[in-house]
PDB file of C-alpha atoms and ligand atoms in Angstrom:
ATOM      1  CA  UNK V   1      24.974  30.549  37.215  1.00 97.00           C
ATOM      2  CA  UNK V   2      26.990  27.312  36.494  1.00 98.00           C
ATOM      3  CA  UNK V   3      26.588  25.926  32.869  1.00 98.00           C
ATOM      4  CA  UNK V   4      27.201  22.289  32.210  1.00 98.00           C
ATOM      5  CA  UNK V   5      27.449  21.625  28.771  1.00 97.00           C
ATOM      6  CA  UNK V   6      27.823  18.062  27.893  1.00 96.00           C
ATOM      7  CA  UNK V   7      26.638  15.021  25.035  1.00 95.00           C
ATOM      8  CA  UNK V   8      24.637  13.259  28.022  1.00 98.00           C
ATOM      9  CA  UNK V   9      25.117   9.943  25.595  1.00 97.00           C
ATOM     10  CA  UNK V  10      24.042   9.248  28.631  1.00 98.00           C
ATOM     11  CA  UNK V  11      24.177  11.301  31.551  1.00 98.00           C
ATOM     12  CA  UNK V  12      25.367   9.567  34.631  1.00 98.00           C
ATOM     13  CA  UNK V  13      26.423  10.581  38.308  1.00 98.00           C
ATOM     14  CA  UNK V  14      29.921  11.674  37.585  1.00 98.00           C
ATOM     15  CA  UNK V  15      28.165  15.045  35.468  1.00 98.00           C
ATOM     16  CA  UNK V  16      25.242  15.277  38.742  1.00 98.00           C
ATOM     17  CA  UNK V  17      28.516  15.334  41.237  1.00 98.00           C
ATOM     18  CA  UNK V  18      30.135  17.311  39.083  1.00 98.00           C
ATOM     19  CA  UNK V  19      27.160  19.918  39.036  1.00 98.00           C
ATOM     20  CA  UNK V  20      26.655  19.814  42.501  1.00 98.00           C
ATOM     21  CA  UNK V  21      30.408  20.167  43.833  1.00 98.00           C
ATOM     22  CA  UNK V  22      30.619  23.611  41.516  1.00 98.00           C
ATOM     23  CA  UNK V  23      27.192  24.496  43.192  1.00 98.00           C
ATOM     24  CA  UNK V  24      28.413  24.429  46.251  1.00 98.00           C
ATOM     25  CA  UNK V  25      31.949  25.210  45.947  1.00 98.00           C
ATOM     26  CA  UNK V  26      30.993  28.153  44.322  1.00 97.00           C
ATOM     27  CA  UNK V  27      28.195  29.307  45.747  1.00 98.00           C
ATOM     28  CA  UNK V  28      26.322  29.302  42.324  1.00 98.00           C
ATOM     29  CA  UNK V  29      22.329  29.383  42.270  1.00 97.00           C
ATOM     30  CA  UNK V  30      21.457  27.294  39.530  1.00 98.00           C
ATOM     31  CA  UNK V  31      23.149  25.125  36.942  1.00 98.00           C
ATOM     32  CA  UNK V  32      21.960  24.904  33.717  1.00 98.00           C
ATOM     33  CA  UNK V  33      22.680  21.684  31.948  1.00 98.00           C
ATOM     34  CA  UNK V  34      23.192  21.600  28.121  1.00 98.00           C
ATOM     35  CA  UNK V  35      22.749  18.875  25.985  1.00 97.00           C
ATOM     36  CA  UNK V  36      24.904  19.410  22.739  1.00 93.00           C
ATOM     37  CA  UNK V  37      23.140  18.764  19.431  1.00 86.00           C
ATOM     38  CA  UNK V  38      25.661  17.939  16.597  1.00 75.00           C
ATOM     39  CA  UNK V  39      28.958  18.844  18.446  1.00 68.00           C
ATOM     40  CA  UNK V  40      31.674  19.529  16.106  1.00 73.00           C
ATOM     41  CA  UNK V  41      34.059  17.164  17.667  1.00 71.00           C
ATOM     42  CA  UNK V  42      32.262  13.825  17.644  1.00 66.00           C
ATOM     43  CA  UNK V  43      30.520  11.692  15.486  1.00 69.00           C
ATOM     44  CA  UNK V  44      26.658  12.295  15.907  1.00 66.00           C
ATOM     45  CA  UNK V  45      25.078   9.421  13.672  1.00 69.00           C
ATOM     46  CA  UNK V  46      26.452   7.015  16.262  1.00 77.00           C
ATOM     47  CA  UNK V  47      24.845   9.405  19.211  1.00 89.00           C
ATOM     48  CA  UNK V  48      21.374   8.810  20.341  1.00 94.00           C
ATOM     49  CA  UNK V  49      18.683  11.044  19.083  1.00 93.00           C
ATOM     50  CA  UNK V  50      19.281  14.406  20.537  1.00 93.00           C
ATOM     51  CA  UNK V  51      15.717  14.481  21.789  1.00 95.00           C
ATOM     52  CA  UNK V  52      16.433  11.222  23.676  1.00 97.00           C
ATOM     53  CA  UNK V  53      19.497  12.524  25.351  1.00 97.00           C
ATOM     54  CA  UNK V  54      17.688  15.274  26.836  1.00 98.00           C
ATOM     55  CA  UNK V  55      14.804  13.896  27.792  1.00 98.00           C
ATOM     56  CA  UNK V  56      17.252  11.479  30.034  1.00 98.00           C
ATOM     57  CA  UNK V  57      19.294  14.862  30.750  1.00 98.00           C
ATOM     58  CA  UNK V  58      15.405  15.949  32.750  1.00 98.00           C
ATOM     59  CA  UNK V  59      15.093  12.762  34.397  1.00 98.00           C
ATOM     60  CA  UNK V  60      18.748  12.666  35.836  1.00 98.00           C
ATOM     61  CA  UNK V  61      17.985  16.566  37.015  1.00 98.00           C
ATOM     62  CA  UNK V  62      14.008  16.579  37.662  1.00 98.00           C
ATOM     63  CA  UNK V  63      14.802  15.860  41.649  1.00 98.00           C
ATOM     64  CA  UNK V  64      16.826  18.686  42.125  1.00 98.00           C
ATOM     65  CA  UNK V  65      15.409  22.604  42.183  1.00 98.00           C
ATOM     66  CA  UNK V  66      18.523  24.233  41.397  1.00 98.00           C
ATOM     67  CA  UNK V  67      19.102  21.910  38.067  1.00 98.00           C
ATOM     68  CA  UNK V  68      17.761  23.744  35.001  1.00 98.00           C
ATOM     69  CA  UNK V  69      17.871  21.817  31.260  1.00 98.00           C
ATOM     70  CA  UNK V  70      18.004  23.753  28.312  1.00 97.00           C
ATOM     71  CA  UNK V  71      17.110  22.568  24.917  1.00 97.00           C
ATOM     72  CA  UNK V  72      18.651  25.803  23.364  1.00 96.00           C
ATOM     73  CA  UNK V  73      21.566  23.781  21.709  1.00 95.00           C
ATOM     74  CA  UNK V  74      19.230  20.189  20.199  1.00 94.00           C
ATOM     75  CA  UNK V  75      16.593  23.088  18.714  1.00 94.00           C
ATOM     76  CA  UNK V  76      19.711  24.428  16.510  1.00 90.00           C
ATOM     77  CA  UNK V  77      19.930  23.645  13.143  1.00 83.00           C
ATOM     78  CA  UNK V  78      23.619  22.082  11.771  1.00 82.00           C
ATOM     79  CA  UNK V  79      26.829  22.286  14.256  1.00 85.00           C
ATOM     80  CA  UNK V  80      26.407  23.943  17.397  1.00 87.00           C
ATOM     81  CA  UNK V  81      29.125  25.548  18.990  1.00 93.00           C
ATOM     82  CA  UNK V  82      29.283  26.195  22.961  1.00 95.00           C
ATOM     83  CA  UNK V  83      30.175  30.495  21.776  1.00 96.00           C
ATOM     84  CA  UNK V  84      26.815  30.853  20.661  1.00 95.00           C
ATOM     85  CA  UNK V  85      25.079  29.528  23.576  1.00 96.00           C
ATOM     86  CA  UNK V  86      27.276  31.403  26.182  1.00 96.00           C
ATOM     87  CA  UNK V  87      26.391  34.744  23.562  1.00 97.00           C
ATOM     88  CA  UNK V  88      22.761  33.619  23.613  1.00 96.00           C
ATOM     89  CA  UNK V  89      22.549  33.309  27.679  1.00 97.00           C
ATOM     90  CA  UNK V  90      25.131  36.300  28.262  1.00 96.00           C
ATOM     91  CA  UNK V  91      21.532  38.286  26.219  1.00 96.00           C
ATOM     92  CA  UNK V  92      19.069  36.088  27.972  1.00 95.00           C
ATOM     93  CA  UNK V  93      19.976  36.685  31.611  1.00 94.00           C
ATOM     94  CA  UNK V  94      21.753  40.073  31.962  1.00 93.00           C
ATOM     95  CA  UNK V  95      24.444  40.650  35.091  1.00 94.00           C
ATOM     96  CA  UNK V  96      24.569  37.383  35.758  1.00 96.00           C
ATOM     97  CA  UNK V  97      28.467  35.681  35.777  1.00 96.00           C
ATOM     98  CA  UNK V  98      28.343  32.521  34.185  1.00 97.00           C
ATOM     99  CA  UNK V  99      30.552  29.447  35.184  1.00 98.00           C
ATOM    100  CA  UNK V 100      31.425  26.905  32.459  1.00 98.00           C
ATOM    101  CA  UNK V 101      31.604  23.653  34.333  1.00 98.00           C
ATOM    102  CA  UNK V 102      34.337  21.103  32.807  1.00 98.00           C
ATOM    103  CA  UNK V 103      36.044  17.634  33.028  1.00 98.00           C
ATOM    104  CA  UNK V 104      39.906  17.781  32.169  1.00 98.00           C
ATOM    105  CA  UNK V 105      39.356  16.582  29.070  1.00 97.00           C
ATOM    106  CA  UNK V 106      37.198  19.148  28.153  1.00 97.00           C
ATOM    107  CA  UNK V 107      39.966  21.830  29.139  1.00 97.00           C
ATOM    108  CA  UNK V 108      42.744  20.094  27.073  1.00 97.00           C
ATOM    109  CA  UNK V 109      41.623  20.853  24.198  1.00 96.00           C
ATOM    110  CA  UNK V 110      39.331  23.835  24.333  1.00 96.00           C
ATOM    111  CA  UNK V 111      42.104  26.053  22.033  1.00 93.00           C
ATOM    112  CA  UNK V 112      40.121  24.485  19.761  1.00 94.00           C
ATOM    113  CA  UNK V 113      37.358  25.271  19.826  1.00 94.00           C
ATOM    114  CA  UNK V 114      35.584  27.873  18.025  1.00 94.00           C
ATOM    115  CA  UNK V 115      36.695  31.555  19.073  1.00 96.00           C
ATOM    116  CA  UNK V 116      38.065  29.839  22.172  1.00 95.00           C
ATOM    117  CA  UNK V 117      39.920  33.064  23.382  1.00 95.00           C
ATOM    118  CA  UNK V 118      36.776  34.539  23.690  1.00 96.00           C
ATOM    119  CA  UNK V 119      35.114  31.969  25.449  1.00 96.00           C
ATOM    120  CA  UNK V 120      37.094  31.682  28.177  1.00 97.00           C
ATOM    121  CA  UNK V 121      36.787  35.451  28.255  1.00 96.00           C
ATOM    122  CA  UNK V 122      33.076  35.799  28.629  1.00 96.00           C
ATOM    123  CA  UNK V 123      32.541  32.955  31.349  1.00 96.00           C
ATOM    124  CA  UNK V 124      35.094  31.651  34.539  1.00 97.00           C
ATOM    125  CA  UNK V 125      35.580  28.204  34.091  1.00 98.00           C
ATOM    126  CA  UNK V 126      35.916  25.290  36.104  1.00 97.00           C
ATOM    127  CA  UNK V 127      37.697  21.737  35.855  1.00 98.00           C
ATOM    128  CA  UNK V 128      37.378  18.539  37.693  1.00 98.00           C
ATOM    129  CA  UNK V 129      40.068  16.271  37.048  1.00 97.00           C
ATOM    130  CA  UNK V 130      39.739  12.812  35.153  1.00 96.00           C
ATOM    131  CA  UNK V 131      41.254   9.705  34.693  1.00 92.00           C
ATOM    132  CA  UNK V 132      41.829  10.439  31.137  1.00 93.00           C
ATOM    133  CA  UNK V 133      44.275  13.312  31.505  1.00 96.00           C
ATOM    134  CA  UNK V 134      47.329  13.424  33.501  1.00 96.00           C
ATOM    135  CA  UNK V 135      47.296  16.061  36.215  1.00 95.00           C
ATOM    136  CA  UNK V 136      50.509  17.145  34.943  1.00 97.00           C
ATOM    137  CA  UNK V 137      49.136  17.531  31.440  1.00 97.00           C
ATOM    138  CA  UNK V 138      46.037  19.200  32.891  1.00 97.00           C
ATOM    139  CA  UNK V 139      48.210  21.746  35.433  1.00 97.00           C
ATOM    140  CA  UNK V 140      50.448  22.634  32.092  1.00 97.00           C
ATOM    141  CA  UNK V 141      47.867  23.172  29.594  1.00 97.00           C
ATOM    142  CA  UNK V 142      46.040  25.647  32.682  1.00 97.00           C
ATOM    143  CA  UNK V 143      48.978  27.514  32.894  1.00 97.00           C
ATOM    144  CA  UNK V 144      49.316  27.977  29.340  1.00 96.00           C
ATOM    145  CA  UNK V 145      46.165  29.861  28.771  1.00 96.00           C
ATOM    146  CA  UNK V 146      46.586  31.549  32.120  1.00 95.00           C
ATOM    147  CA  UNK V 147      49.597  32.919  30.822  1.00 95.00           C
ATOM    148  CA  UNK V 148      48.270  33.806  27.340  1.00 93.00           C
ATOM    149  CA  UNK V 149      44.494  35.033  28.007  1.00 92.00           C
ATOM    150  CA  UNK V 150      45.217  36.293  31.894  1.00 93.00           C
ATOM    151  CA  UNK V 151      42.382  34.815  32.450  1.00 94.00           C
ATOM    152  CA  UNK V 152      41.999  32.063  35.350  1.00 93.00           C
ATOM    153  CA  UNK V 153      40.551  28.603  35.391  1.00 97.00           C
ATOM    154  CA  UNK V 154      39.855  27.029  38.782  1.00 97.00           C
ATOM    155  CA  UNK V 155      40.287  22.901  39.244  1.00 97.00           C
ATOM    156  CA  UNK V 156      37.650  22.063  41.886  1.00 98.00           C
ATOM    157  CA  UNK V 157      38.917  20.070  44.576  1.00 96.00           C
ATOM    158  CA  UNK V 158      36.853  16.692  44.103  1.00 96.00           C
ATOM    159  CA  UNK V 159      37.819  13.228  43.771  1.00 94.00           C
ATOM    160  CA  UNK V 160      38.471  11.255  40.379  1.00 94.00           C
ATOM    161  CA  UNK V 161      35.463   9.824  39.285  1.00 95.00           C
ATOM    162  CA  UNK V 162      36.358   7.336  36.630  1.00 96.00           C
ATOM    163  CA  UNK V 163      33.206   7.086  34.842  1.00 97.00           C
ATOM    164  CA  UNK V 164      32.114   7.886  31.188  1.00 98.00           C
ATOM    165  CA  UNK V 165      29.564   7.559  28.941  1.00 98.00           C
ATOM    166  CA  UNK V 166      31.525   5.711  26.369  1.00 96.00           C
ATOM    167  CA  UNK V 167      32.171   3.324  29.335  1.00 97.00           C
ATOM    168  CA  UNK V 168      28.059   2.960  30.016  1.00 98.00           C
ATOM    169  CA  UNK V 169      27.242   2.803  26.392  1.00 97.00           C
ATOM    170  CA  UNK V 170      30.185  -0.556  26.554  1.00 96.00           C
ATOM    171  CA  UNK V 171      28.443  -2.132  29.406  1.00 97.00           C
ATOM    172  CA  UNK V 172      25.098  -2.153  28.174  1.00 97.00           C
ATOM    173  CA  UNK V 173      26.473  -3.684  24.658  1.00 95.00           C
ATOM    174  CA  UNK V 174      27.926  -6.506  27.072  1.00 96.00           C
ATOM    175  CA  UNK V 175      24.923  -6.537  28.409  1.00 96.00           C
ATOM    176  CA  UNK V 176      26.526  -6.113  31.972  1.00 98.00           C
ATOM    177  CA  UNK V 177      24.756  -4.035  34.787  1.00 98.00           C
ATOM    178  CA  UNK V 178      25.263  -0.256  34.906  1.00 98.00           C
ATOM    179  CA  UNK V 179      22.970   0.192  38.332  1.00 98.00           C
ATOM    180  CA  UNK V 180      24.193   2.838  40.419  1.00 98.00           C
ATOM    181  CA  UNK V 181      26.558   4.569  37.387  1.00 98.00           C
ATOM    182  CA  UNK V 182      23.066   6.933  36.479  1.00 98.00           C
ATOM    183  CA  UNK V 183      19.798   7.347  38.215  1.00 98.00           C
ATOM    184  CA  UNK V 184      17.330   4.771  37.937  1.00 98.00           C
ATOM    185  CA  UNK V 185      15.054   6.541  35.983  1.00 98.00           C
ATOM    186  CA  UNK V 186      17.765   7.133  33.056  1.00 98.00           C
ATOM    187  CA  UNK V 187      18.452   3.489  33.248  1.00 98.00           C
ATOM    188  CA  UNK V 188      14.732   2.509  32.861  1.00 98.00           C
ATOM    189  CA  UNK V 189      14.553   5.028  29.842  1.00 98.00           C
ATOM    190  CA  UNK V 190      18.072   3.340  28.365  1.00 98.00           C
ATOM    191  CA  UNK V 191      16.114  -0.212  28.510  1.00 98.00           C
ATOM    192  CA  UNK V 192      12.809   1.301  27.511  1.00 98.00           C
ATOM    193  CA  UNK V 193      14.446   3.008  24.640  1.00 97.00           C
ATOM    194  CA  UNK V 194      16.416   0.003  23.673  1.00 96.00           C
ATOM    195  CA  UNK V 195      19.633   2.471  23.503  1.00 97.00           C
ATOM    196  CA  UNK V 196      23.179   1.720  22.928  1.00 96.00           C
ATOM    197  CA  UNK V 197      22.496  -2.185  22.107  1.00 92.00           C
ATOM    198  CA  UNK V 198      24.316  -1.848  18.785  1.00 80.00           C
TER     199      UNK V 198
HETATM  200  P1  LIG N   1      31.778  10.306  26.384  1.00 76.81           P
HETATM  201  O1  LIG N   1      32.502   9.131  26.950  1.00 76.81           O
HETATM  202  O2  LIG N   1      30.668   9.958  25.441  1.00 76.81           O
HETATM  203  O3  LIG N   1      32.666  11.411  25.865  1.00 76.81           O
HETATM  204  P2  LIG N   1      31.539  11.684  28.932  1.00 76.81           P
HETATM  205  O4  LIG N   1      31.364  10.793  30.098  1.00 76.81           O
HETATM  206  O5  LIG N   1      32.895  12.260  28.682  1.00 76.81           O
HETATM  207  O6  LIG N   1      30.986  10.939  27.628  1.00 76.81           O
HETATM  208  P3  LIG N   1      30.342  14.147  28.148  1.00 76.81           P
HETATM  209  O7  LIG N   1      28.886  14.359  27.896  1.00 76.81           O
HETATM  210  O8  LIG N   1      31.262  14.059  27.005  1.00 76.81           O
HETATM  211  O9  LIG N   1      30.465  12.814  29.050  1.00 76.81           O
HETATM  212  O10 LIG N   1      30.867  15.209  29.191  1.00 76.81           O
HETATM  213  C1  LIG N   1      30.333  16.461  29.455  1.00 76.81           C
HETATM  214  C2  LIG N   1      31.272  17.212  30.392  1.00 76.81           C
HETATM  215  O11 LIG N   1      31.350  16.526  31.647  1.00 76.81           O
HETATM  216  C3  LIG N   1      32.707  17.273  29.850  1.00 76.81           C
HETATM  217  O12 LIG N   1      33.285  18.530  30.192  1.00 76.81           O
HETATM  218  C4  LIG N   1      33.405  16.143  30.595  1.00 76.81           C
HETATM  219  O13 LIG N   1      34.792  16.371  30.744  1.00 76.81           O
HETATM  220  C5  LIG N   1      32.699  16.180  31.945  1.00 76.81           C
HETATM  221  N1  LIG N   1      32.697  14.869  32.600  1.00 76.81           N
HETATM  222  C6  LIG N   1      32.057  13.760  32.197  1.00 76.81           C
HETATM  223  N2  LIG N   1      32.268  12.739  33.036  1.00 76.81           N
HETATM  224  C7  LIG N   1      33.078  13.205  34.010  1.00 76.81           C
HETATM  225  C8  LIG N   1      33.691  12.609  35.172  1.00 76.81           C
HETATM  226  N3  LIG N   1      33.489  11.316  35.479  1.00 76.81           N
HETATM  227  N4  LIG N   1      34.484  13.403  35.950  1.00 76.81           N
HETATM  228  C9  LIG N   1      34.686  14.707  35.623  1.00 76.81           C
HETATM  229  N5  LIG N   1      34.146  15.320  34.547  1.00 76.81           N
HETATM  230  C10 LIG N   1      33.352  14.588  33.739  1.00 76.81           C
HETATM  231 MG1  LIG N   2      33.341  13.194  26.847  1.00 76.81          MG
END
């Protein structure tokens, strides 16, 4: 089972292609996508309601059977940290092997995060390479924990896709178009909600 853990502030079609390229590469049955509530690393009172990012999170996923959202992380009180959700769904669905899908930048600095080394022990994970990190910086920093934990992490071979959600939530404040960067129905739900105007 793939995992995709992510803010979703909002989700757009770099995470979907993302999802789907580790589907298939992989030969995984389902993905589960996460939508974090108070990540440790970024600054949640400027992030839309966690309720409102998954919600879009189910509209971006809803045509697909093999896309699965979990509100497991926006039900948890305080900081959420991605160890107790891979403990939780390591209980939940028993002999299953989980894959922990990931952009680059996600990778680079996932030493720290909380009880990393046994993260990457209890799930495989999986990198696509962004715009944001080198692929030098990206190949060294693989190495690196390949060499420390012997364990592996796999960079699936898909193109760049230079899109983010910081980059979205900068259009819409210029009021510019963002049709075609998410599915129509998150973009409806962006206008609807009057997100990410100010
Ligand atoms: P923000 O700009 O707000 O950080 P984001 O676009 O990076 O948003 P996140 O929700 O932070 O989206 O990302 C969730 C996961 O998806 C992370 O592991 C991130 O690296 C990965 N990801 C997001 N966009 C892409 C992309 N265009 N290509 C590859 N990986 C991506
Ligand atoms: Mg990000």
């Amino acid at each position: 089972m793939g995992i995709m853990g992510g803010t979703f502030d909002p989700i757009h079609i770099g995470h979907l292609i993302l999802a789907e390229e580790a589907k298939n590469y992989f030969g995984l049955d389902k993905i589960i996508f996460i939508p974090t509530g108070r990540p440790p690393h970024k600054h949640w009172d400027n992030m839309a309601e966690p309720i409102k990012r998954y919600e879009m999170t189910l509209l971006a996923t809803t045509d697909n059977p093999d896309f699965i959202v979990s509100s497991i992380e926006i039900d948890r009180e305080g900081t959420t940290y991605t160890i107790d959700t891979i403990k939780y769904l390591i209980q939940k669905y028993k002999d299953t092997e989980f894959y922990f899908i990931t952009g680059a930048d996600s990778i680079v600095e996932i030493s720290n995060w909380k009880n990393s080394k046994e993260l990457l022990s209890l799930c495989k994970f999986i990198t696509a390479k962004r715009a944001v990190v080198s692929d030098n910086k990206l190949e060294k920093t693989i190495s690196e924990i390949e060499k420390k934990l012997g364990v592996s992490i796999d960079i699936l071979p898909i193109p760049y896709i230079d899109i983010s959600s910081t980059n979205i939530r900068n259009k819409i404040k210029k009021n510019e178009s963002i049709k075609y960067y998410l599915p129509d129905s998150v973009r409806d739900y962006i206008f609807k909600n009057k997100l990410y105007i100010d």
